[in-house]
mmCIF file of C-alpha atoms and ligand atoms in Angstrom:
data_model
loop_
_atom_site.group_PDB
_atom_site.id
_atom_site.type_symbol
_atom_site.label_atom_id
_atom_site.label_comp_id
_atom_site.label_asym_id
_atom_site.label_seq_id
_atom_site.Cartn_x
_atom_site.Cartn_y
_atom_site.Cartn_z
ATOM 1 C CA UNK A 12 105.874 -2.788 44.813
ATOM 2 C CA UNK A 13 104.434 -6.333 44.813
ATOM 3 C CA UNK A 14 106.331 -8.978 42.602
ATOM 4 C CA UNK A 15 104.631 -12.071 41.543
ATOM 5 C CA UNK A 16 106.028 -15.147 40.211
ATOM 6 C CA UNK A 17 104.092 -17.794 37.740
ATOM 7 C CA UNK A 18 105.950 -21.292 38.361
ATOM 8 C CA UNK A 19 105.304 -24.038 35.597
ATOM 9 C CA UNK A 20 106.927 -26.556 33.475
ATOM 10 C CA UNK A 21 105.742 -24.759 30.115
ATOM 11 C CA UNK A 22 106.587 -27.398 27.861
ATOM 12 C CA UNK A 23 105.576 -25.629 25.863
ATOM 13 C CA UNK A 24 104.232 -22.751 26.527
ATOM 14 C CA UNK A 25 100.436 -21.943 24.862
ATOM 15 C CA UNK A 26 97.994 -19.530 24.771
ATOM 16 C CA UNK A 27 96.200 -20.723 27.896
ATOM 17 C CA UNK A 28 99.693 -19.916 29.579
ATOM 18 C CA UNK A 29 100.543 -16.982 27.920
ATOM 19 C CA UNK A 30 97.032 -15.402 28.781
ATOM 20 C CA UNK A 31 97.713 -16.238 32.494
ATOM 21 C CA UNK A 32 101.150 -14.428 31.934
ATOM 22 C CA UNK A 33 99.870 -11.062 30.605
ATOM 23 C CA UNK A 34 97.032 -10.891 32.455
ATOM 24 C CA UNK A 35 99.033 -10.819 35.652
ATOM 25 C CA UNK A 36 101.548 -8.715 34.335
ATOM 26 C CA UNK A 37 98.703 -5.999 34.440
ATOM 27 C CA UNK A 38 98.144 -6.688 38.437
ATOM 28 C CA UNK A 39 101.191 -7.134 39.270
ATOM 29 C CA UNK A 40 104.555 -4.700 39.023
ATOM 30 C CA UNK A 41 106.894 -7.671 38.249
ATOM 31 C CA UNK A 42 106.201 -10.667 36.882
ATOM 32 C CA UNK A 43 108.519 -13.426 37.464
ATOM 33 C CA UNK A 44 107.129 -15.909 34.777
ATOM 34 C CA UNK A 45 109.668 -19.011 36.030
ATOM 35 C CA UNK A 46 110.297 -22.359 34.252
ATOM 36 C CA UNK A 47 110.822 -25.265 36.347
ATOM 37 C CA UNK A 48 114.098 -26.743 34.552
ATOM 38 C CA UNK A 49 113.762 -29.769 35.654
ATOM 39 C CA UNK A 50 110.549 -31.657 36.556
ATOM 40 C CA UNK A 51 109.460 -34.924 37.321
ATOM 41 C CA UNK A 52 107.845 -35.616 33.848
ATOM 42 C CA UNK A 53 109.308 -36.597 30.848
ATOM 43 C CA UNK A 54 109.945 -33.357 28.516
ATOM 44 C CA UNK A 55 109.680 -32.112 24.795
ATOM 45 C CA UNK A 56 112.290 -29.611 25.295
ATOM 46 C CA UNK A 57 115.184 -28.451 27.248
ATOM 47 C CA UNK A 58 114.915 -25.702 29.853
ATOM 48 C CA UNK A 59 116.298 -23.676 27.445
ATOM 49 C CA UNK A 60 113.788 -23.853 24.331
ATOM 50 C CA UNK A 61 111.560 -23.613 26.744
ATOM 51 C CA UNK A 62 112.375 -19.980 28.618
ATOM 52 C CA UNK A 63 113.262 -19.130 24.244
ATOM 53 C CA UNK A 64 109.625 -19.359 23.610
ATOM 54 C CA UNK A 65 108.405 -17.515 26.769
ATOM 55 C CA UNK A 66 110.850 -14.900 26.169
ATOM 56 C CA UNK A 67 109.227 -14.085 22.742
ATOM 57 C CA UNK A 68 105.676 -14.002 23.827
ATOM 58 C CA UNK A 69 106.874 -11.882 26.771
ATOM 59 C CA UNK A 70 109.035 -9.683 24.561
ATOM 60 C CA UNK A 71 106.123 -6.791 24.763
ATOM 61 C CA UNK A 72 105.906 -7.119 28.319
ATOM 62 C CA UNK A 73 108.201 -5.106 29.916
ATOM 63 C CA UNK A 74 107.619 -6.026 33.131
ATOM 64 C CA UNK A 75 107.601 -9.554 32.810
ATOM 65 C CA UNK A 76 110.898 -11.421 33.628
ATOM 66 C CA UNK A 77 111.630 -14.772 32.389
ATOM 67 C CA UNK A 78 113.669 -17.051 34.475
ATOM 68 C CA UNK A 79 114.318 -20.738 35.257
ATOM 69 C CA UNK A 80 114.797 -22.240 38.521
ATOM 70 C CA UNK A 81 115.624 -25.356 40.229
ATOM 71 C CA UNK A 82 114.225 -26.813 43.495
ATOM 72 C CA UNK A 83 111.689 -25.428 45.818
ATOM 73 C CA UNK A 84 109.524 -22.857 44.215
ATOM 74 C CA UNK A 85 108.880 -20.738 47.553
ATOM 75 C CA UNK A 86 112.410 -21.083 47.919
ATOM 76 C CA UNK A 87 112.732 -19.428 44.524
ATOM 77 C CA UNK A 88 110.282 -16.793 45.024
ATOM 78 C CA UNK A 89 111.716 -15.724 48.039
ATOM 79 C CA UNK A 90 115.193 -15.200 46.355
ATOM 80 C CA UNK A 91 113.504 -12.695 44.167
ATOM 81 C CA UNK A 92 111.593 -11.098 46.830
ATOM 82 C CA UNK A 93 108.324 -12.393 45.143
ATOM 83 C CA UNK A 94 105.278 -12.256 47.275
ATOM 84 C CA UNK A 95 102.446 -13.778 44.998
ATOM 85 C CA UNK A 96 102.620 -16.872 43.368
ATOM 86 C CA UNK A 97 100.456 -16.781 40.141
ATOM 87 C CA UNK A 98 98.442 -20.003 39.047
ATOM 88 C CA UNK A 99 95.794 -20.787 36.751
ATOM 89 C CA UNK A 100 92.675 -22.483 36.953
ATOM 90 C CA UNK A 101 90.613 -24.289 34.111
ATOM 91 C CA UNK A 102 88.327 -26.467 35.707
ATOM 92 C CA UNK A 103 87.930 -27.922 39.301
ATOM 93 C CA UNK A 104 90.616 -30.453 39.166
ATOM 94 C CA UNK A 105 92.865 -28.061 38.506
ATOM 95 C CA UNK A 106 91.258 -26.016 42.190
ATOM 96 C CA UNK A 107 91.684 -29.462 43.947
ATOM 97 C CA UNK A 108 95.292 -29.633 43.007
ATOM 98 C CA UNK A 109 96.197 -25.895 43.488
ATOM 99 C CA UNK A 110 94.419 -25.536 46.678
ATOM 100 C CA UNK A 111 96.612 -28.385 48.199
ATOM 101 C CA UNK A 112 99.531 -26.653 46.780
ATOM 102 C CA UNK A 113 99.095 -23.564 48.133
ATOM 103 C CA UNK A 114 98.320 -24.770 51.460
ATOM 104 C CA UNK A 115 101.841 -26.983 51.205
ATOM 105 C CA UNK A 116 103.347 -23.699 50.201
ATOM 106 C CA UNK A 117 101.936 -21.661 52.824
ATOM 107 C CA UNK A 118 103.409 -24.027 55.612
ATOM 108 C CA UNK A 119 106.415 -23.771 54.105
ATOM 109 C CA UNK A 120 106.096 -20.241 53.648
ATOM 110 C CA UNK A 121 103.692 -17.938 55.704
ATOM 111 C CA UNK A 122 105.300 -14.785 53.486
ATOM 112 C CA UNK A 123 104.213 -16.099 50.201
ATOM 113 C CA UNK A 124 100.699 -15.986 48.731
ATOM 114 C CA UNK A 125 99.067 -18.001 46.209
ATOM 115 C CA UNK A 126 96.539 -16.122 43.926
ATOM 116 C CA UNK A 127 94.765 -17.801 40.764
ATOM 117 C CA UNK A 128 93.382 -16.665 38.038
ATOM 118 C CA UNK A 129 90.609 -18.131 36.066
ATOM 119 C CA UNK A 130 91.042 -19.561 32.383
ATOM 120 C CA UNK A 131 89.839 -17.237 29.742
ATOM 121 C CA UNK A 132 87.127 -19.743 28.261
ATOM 122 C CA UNK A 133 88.873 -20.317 24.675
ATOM 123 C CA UNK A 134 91.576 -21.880 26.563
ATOM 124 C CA UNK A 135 89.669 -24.048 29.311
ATOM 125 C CA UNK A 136 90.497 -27.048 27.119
ATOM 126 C CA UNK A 137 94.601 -26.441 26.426
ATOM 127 C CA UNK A 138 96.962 -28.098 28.230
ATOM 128 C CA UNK A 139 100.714 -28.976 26.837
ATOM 129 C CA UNK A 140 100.117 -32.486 27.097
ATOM 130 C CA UNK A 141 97.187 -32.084 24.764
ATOM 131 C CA UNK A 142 98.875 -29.955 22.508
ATOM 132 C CA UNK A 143 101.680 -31.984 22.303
ATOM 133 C CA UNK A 144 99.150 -34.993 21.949
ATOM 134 C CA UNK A 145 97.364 -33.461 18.993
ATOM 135 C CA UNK A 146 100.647 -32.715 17.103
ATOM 136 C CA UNK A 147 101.947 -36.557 17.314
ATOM 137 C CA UNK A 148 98.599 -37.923 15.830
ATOM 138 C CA UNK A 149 99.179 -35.368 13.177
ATOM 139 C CA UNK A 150 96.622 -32.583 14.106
ATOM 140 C CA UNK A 151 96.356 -28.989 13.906
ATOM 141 C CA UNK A 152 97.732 -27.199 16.768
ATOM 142 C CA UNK A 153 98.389 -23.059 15.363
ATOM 143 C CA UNK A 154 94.831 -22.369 17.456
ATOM 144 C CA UNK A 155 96.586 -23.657 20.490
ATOM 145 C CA UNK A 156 100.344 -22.085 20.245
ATOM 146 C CA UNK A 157 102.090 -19.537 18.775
ATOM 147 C CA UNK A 158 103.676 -19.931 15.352
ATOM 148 C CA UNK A 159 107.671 -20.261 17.054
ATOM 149 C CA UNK A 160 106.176 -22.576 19.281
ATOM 150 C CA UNK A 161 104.215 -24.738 16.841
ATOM 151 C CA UNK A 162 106.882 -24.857 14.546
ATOM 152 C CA UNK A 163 109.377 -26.106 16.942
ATOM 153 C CA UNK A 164 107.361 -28.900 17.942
ATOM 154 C CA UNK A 165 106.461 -30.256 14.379
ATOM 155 C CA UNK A 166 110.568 -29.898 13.826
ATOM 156 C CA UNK A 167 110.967 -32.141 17.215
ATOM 157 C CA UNK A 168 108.810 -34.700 16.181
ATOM 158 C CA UNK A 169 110.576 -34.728 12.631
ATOM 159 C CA UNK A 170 113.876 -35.462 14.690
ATOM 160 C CA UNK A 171 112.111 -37.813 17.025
ATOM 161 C CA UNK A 172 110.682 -39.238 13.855
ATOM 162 C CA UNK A 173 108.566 -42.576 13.495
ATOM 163 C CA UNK A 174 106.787 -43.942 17.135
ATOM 164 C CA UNK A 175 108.076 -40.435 18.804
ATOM 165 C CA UNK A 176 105.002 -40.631 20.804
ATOM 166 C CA UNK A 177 106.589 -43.480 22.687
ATOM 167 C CA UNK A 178 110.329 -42.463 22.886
ATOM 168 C CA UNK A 179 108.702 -39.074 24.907
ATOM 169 C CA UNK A 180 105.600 -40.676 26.532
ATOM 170 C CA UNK A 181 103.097 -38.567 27.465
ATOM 171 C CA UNK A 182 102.260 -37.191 30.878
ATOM 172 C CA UNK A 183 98.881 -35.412 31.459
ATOM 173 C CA UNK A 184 99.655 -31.922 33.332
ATOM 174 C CA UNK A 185 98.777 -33.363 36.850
ATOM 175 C CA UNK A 186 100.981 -36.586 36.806
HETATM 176 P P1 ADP B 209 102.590 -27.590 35.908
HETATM 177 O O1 ADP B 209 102.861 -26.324 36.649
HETATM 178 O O2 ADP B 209 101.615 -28.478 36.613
HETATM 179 O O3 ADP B 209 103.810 -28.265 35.422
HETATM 180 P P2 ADP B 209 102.082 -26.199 33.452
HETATM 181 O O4 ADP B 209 103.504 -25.796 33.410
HETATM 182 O O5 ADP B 209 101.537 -26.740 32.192
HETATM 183 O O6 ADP B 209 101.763 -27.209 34.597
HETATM 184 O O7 ADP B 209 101.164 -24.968 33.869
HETATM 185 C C1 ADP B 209 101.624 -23.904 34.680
HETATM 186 C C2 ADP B 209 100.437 -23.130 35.201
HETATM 187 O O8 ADP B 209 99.608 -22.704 34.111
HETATM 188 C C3 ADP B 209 99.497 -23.918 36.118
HETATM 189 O O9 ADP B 209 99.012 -23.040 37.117
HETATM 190 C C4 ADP B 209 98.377 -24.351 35.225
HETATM 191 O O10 ADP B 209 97.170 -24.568 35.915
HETATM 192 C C5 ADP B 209 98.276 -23.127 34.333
HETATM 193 N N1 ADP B 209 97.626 -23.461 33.059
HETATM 194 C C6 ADP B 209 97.920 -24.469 32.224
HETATM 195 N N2 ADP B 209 97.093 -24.474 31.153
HETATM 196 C C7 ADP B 209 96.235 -23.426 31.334
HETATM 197 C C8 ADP B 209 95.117 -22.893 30.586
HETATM 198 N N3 ADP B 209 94.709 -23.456 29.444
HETATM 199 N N4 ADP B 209 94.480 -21.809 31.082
HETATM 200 C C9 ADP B 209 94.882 -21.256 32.251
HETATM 201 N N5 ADP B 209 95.909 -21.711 32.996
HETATM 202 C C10 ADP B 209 96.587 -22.774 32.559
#
């Protein structure tokens, strides 16, 4: 029985992520879709908005788990006897990044592999800092996220209110 894990920040989750998710749900027995809680970029919402939306568009999946964690991920993965970590690739920036990853991960653990999955091509272009970009200039984002997800975010900028674009400053996915 091989369990996976897909490590992110999801903030918030979108379609791009949630096809990763599913997709390796079906190769995988377990999926341990994890949220970083706390990463070093500023965030939209709190660890636990953020496993609330990934536990409804996981809620059909019943071998998905949703989980957060804090720390190392192989450390993580290894508590849950994960043996895959799951990442996904849009374009080759995103290879770059993840192949220096997993070759960090792999010296610090020999027992975990990384496996990536390509984009579906409707989502090459979504990324939570765009989406999240999109909504504070006022744009249409229900092509990008799921309804719960879009309307939480027009609801945080409400709160956040005039100039919320500076009082949560916006970090591309990589920084
Ligand atoms: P990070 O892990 O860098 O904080 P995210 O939490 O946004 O970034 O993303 C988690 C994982 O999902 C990463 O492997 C990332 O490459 C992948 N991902 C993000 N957006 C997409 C997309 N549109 N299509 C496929 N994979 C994506």
């Amino acid at each position: 029985m091989t369990i996976a894990i897909y490590p992110g920040s999801f903030d918030p989750i979108h379609y791009g992520h949630i096809d990763i998710a599913t997709r390796a749900a079906k190769i995988f027995d377990t999926l341990i879709w994890a949220v970083y809680d706390r990463p070093l970029k500023n965030l939209l919402f709190s660890v636990e908005e953020r496993l609330d939306f990934m536990k409804q568009a996981a809620r059909d999946y019943s071998n998905i788990k949703v989980m957060p964690y804090h720390g190392l991920t192989v450390e993580f993965a290894r508590s849950q006897n994960a043996t895959v970590m799951v990442r996904g690739l849009r374009v080759t920036y995103d290879f770059e990044v993840e192949y220096q990853t997993a070759l960090a991960n792999r010296q610090l653990a020999e027992d975990i592999d990384t496996v990536c999955l390509m984009t579906s091509l409707k989502y090459a272009f979504v990324s939570s800092s765009t989406l999240k970009e999109i909504a504070f200039l006022g744009g249409a984002i229900s092509e990008i996220v799921p309804p719960y997800v879009e309307a939480a975010v027009k609801k945080r900028l409400v709160a956040l209110g005039d100039g919320s674009s500076d009082k949560v400053s916006l970090v591309s996915l990589r920084e």
